[in-house]
XYZ file of N, CA, C and O in Angstrom:
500
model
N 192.662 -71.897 -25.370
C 193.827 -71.172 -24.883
C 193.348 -70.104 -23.896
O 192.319 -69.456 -24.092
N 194.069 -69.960 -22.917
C 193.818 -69.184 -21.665
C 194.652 -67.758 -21.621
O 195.876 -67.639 -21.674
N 194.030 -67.095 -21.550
C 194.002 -65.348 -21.996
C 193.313 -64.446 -21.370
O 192.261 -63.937 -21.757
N 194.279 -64.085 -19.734
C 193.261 -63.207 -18.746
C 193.000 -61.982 -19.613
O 193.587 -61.798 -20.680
N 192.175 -61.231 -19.152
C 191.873 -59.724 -19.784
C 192.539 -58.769 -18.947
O 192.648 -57.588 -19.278
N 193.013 -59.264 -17.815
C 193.483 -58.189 -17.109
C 195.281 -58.152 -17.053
O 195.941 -57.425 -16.310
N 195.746 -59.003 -17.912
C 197.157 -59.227 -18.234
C 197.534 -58.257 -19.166
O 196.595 -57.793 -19.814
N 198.842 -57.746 -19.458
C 199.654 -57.291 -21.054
C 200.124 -58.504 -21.018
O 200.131 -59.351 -20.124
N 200.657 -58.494 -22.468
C 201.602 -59.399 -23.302
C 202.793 -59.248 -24.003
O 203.166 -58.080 -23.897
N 203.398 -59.784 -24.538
C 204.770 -59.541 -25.471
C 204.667 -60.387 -26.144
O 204.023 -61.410 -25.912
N 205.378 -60.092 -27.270
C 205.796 -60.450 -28.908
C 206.543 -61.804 -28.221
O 206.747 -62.891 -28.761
N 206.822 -61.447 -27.089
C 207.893 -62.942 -27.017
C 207.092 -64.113 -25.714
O 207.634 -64.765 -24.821
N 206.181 -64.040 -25.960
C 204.924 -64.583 -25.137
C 205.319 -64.851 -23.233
O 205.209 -65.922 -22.637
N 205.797 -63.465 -22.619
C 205.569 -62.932 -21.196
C 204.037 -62.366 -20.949
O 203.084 -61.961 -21.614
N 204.276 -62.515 -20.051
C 202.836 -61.973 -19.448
C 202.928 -60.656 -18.418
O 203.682 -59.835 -18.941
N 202.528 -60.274 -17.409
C 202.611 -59.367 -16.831
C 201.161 -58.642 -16.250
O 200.304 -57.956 -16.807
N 201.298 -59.059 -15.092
C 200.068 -58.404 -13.906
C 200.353 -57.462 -13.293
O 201.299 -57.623 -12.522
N 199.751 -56.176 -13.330
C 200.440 -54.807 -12.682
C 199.314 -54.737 -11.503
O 198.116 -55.014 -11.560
N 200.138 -54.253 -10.373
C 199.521 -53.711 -9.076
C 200.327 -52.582 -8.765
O 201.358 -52.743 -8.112
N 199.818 -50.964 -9.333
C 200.667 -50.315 -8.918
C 201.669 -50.171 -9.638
O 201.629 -50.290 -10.862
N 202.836 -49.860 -8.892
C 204.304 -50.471 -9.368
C 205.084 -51.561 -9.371
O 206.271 -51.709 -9.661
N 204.022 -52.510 -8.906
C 204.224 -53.461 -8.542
C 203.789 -54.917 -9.250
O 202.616 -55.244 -9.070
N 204.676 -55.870 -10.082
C 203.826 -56.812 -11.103
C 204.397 -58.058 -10.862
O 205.323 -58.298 -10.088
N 203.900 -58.693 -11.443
C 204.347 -60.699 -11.555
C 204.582 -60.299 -13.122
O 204.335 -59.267 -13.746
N 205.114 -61.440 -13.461
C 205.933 -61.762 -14.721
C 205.630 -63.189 -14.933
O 205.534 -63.729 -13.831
N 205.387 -64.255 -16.173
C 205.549 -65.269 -16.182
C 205.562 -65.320 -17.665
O 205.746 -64.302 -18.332
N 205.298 -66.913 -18.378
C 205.331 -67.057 -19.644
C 203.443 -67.209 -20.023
O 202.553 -67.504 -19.225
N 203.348 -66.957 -21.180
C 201.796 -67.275 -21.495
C 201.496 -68.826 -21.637
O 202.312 -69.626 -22.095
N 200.185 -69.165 -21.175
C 199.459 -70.529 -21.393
C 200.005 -70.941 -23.397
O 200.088 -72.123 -23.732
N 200.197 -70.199 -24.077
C 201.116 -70.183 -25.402
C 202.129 -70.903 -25.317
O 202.240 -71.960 -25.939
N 202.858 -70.514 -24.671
C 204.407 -70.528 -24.845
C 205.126 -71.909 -23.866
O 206.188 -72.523 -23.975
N 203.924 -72.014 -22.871
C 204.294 -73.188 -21.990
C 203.725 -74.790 -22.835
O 204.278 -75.884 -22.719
N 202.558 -74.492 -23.613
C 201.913 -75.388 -24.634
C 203.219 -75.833 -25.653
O 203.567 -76.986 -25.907
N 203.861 -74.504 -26.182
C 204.777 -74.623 -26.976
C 206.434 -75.567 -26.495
O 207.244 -76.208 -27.164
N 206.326 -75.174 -24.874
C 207.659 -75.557 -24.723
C 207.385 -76.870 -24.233
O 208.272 -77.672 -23.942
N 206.291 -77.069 -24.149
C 206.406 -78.625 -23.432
C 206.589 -78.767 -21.971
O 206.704 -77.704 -21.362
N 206.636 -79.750 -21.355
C 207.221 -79.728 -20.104
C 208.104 -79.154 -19.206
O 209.232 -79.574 -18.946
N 207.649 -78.346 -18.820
C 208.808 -77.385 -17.860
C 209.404 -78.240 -16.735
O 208.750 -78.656 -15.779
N 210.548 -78.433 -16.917
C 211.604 -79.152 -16.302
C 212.323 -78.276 -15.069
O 212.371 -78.789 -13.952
N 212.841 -77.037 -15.281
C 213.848 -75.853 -14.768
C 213.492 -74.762 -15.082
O 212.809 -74.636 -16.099
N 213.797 -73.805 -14.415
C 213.445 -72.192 -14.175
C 214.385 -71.547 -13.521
O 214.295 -71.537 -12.293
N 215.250 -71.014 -14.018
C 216.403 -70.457 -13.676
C 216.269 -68.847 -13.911
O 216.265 -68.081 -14.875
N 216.146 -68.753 -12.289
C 216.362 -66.888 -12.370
C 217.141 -66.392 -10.988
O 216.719 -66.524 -9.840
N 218.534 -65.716 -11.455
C 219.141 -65.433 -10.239
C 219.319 -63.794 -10.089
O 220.172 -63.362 -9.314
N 218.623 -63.045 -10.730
C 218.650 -61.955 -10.744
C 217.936 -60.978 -9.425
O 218.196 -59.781 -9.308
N 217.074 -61.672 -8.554
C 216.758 -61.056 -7.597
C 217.746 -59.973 -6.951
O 218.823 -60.233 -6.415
N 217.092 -58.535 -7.127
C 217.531 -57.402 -6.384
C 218.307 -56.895 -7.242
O 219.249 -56.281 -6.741
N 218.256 -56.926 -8.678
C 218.869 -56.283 -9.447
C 218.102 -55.681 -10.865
O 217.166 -56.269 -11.407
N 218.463 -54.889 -11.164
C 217.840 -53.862 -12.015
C 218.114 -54.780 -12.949
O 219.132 -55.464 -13.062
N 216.648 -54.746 -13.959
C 216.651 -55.835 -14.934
C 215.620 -54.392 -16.366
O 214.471 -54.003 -16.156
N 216.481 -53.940 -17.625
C 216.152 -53.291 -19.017
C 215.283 -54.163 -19.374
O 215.386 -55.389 -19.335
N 214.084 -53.277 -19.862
C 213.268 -53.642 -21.034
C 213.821 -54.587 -21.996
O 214.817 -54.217 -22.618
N 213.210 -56.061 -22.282
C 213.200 -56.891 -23.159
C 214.923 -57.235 -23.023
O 215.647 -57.343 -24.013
N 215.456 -57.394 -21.454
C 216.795 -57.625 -21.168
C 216.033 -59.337 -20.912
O 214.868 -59.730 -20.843
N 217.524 -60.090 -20.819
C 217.119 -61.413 -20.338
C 216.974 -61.648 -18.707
O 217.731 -61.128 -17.886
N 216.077 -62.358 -18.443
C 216.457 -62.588 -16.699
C 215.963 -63.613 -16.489
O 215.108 -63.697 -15.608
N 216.342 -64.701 -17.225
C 216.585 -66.085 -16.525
C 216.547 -67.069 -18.097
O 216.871 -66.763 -19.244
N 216.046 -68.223 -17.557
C 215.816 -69.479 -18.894
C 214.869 -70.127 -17.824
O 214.715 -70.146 -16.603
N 214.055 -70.900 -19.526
C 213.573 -71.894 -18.574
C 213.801 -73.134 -19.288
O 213.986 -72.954 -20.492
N 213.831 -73.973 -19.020
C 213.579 -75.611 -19.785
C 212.983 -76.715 -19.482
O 212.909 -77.238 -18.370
N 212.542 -77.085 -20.497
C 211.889 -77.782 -21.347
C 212.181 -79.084 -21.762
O 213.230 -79.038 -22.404
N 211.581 -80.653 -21.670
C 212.121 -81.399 -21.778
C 213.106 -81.221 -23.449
O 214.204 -81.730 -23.675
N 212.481 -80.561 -24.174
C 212.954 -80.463 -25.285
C 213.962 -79.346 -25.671
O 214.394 -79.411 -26.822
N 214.364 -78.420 -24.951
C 214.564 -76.961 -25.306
C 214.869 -76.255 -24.186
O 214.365 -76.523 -23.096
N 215.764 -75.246 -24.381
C 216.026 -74.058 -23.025
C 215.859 -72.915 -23.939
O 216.426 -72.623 -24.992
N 214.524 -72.098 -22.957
C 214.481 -70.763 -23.637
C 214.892 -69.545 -22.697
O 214.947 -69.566 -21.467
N 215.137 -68.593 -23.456
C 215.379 -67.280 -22.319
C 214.122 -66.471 -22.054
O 213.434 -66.260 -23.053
N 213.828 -66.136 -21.272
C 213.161 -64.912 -20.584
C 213.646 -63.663 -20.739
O 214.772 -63.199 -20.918
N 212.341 -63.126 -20.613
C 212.128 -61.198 -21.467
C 211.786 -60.484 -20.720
O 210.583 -60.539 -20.467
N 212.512 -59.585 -20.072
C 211.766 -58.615 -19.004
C 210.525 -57.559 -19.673
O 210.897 -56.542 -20.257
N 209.237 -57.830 -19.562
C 208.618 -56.756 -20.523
C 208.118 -55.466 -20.339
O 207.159 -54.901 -20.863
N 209.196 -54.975 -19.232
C 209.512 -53.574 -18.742
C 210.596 -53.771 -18.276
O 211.167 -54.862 -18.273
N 211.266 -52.141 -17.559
C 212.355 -52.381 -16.837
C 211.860 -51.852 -15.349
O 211.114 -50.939 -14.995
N 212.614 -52.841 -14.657
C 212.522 -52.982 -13.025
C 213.352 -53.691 -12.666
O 214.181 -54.304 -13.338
N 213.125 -53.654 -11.071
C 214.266 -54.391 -10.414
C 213.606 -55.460 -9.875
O 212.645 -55.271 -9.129
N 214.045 -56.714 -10.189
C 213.695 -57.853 -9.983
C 213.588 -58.182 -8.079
O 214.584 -58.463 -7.412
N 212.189 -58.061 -7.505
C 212.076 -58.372 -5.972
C 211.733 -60.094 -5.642
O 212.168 -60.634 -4.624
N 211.057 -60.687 -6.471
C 211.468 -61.660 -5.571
C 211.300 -63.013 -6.917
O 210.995 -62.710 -8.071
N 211.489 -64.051 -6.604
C 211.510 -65.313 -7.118
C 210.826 -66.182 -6.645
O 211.058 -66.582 -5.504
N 209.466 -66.873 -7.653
C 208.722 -67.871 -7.476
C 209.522 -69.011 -6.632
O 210.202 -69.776 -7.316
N 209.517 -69.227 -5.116
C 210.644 -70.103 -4.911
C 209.587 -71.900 -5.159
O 209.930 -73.081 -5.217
N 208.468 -71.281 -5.223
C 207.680 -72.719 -5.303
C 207.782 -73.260 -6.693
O 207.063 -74.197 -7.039
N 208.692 -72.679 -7.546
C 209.250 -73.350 -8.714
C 210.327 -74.336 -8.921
O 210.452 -75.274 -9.708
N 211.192 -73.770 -7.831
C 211.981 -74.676 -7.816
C 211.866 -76.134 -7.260
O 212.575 -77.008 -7.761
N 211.113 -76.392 -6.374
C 210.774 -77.922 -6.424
C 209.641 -78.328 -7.391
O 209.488 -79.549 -7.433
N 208.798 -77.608 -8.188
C 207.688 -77.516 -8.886
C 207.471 -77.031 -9.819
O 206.324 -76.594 -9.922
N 208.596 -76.797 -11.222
C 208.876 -76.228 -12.555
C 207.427 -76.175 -13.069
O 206.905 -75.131 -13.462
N 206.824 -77.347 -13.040
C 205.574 -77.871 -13.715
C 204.015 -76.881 -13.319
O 202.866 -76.820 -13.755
N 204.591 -76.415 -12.560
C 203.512 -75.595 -12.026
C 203.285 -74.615 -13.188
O 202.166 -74.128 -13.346
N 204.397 -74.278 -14.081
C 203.709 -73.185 -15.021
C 203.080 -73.950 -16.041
O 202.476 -73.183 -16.792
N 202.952 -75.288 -16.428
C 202.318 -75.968 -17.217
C 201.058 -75.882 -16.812
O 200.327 -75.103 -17.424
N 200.576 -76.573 -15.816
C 199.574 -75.778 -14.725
C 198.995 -74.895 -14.419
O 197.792 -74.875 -14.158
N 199.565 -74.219 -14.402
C 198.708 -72.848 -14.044
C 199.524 -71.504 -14.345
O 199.759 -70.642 -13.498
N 199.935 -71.460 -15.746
C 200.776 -70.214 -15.683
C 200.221 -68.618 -15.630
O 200.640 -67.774 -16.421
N 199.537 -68.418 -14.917
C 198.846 -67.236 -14.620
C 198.494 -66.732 -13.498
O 198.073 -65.612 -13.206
N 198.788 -68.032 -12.643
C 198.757 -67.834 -11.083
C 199.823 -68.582 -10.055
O 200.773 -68.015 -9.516
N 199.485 -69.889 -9.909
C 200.792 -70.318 -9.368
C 202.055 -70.729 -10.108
O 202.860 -71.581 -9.732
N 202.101 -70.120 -11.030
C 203.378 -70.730 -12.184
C 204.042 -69.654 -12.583
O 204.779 -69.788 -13.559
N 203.903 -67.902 -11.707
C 204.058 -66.947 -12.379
C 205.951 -67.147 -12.046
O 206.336 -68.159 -11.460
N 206.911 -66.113 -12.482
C 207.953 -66.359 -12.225
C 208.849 -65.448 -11.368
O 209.504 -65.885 -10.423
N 208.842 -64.236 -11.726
C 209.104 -63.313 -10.794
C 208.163 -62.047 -10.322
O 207.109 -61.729 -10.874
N 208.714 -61.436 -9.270
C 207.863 -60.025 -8.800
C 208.875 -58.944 -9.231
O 209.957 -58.728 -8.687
N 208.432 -58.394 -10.137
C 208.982 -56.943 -10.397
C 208.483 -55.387 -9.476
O 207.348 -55.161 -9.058
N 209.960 -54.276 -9.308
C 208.979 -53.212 -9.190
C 209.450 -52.442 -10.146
O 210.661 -52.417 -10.367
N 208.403 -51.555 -10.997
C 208.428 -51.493 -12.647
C 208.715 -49.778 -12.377
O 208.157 -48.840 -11.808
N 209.945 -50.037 -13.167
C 210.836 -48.497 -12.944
C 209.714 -47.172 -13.806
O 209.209 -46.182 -13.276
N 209.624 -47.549 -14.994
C 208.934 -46.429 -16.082
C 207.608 -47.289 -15.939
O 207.907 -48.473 -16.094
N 205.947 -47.089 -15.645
C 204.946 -47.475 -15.986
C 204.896 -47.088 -17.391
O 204.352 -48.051 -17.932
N 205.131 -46.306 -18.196
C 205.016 -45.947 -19.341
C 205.107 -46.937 -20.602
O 204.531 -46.942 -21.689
N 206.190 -47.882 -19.937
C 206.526 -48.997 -21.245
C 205.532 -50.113 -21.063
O 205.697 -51.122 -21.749
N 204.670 -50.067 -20.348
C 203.009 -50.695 -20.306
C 202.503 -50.313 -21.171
O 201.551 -50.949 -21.623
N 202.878 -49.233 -21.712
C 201.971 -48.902 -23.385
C 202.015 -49.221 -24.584
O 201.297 -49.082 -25.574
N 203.409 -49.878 -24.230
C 203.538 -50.372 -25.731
C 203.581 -52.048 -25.626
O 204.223 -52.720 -26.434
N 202.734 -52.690 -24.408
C 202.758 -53.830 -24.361
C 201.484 -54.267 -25.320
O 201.072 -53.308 -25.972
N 200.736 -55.557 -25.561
C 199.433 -56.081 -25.943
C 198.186 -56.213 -24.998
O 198.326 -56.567 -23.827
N 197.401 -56.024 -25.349
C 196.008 -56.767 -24.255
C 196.295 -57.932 -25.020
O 197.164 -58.333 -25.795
N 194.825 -58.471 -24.306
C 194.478 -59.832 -25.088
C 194.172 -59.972 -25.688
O 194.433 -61.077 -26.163
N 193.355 -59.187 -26.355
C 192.858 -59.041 -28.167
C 194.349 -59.101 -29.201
O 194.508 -59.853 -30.162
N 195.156 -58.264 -28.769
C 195.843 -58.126 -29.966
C 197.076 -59.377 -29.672
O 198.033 -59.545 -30.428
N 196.866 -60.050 -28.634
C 198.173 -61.187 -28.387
C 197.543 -62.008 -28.921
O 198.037 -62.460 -29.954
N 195.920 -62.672 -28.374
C 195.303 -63.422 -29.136
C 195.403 -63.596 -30.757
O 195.501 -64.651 -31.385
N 195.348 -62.195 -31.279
C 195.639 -61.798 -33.069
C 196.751 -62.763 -33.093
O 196.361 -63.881 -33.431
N 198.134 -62.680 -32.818
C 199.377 -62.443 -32.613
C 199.489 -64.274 -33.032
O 199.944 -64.823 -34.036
N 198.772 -64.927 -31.604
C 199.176 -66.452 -32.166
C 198.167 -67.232 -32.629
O 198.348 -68.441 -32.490
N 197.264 -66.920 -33.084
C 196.377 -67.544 -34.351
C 197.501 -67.757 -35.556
O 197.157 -68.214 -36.646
């Protein structure tokens, strides 16, 4: 299982790369294992203020549609558009070309109460 060190995590297996105020968002190499085949990625929230652990999008799964977890609050800047012809890409590579949106992250503060990789790793053993 694939687990950058330089990522946070969530209880609800998001990921999150900070530059700044500035981050990507996607699901963990976890959670894409779990959902199976990513079929769809639905996020229309671009340019709108998106709450801590608010929903901002779904994705699905040949088996399943799950929702998405904002794991801060920000305003949603842009959308993986190479998802939409290419869902599968987060099966692939969800840590780089499979990420899902670009946030700019209102409070840095709620980065503190996210996971490294030690304790997400704990988390799904």
């Amino acid at each position: 299982m694939n687990l950058p060190e330089d990522l946070k995590y969530t209880e609800e297996h998001e990921w999150i790369k900070v530059n700044g105020d500035i981050a990507l968002v996607g699901i963990t190499d976890f959670a894409q294992s779990e959902l199976g085949d990513i079929v769809y990625i639905d996020s229309d929230c671009v340019g709108e203020k998106v709450d801590l652990n608010e929903v901002f999008g779904t994705i699905e799964a040949v088996k399943t549609v799950s929702d998405l977890f904002m794991p801060v609050s920000g305003e949603i800047l842009e959308f993986n558009s190479n998802l939409e012809d290419n869902p599968e890409l987060v099966n692939k590579d969800p840590y780089n070309e499979g990420w899902i949106v670009k946030i700019k992250i209102n409070d840095l503060t709620e980065l503190d109460s996210l996971m490294d990789h030690e304790k997400y790793s704990a988390l799904i053993k």
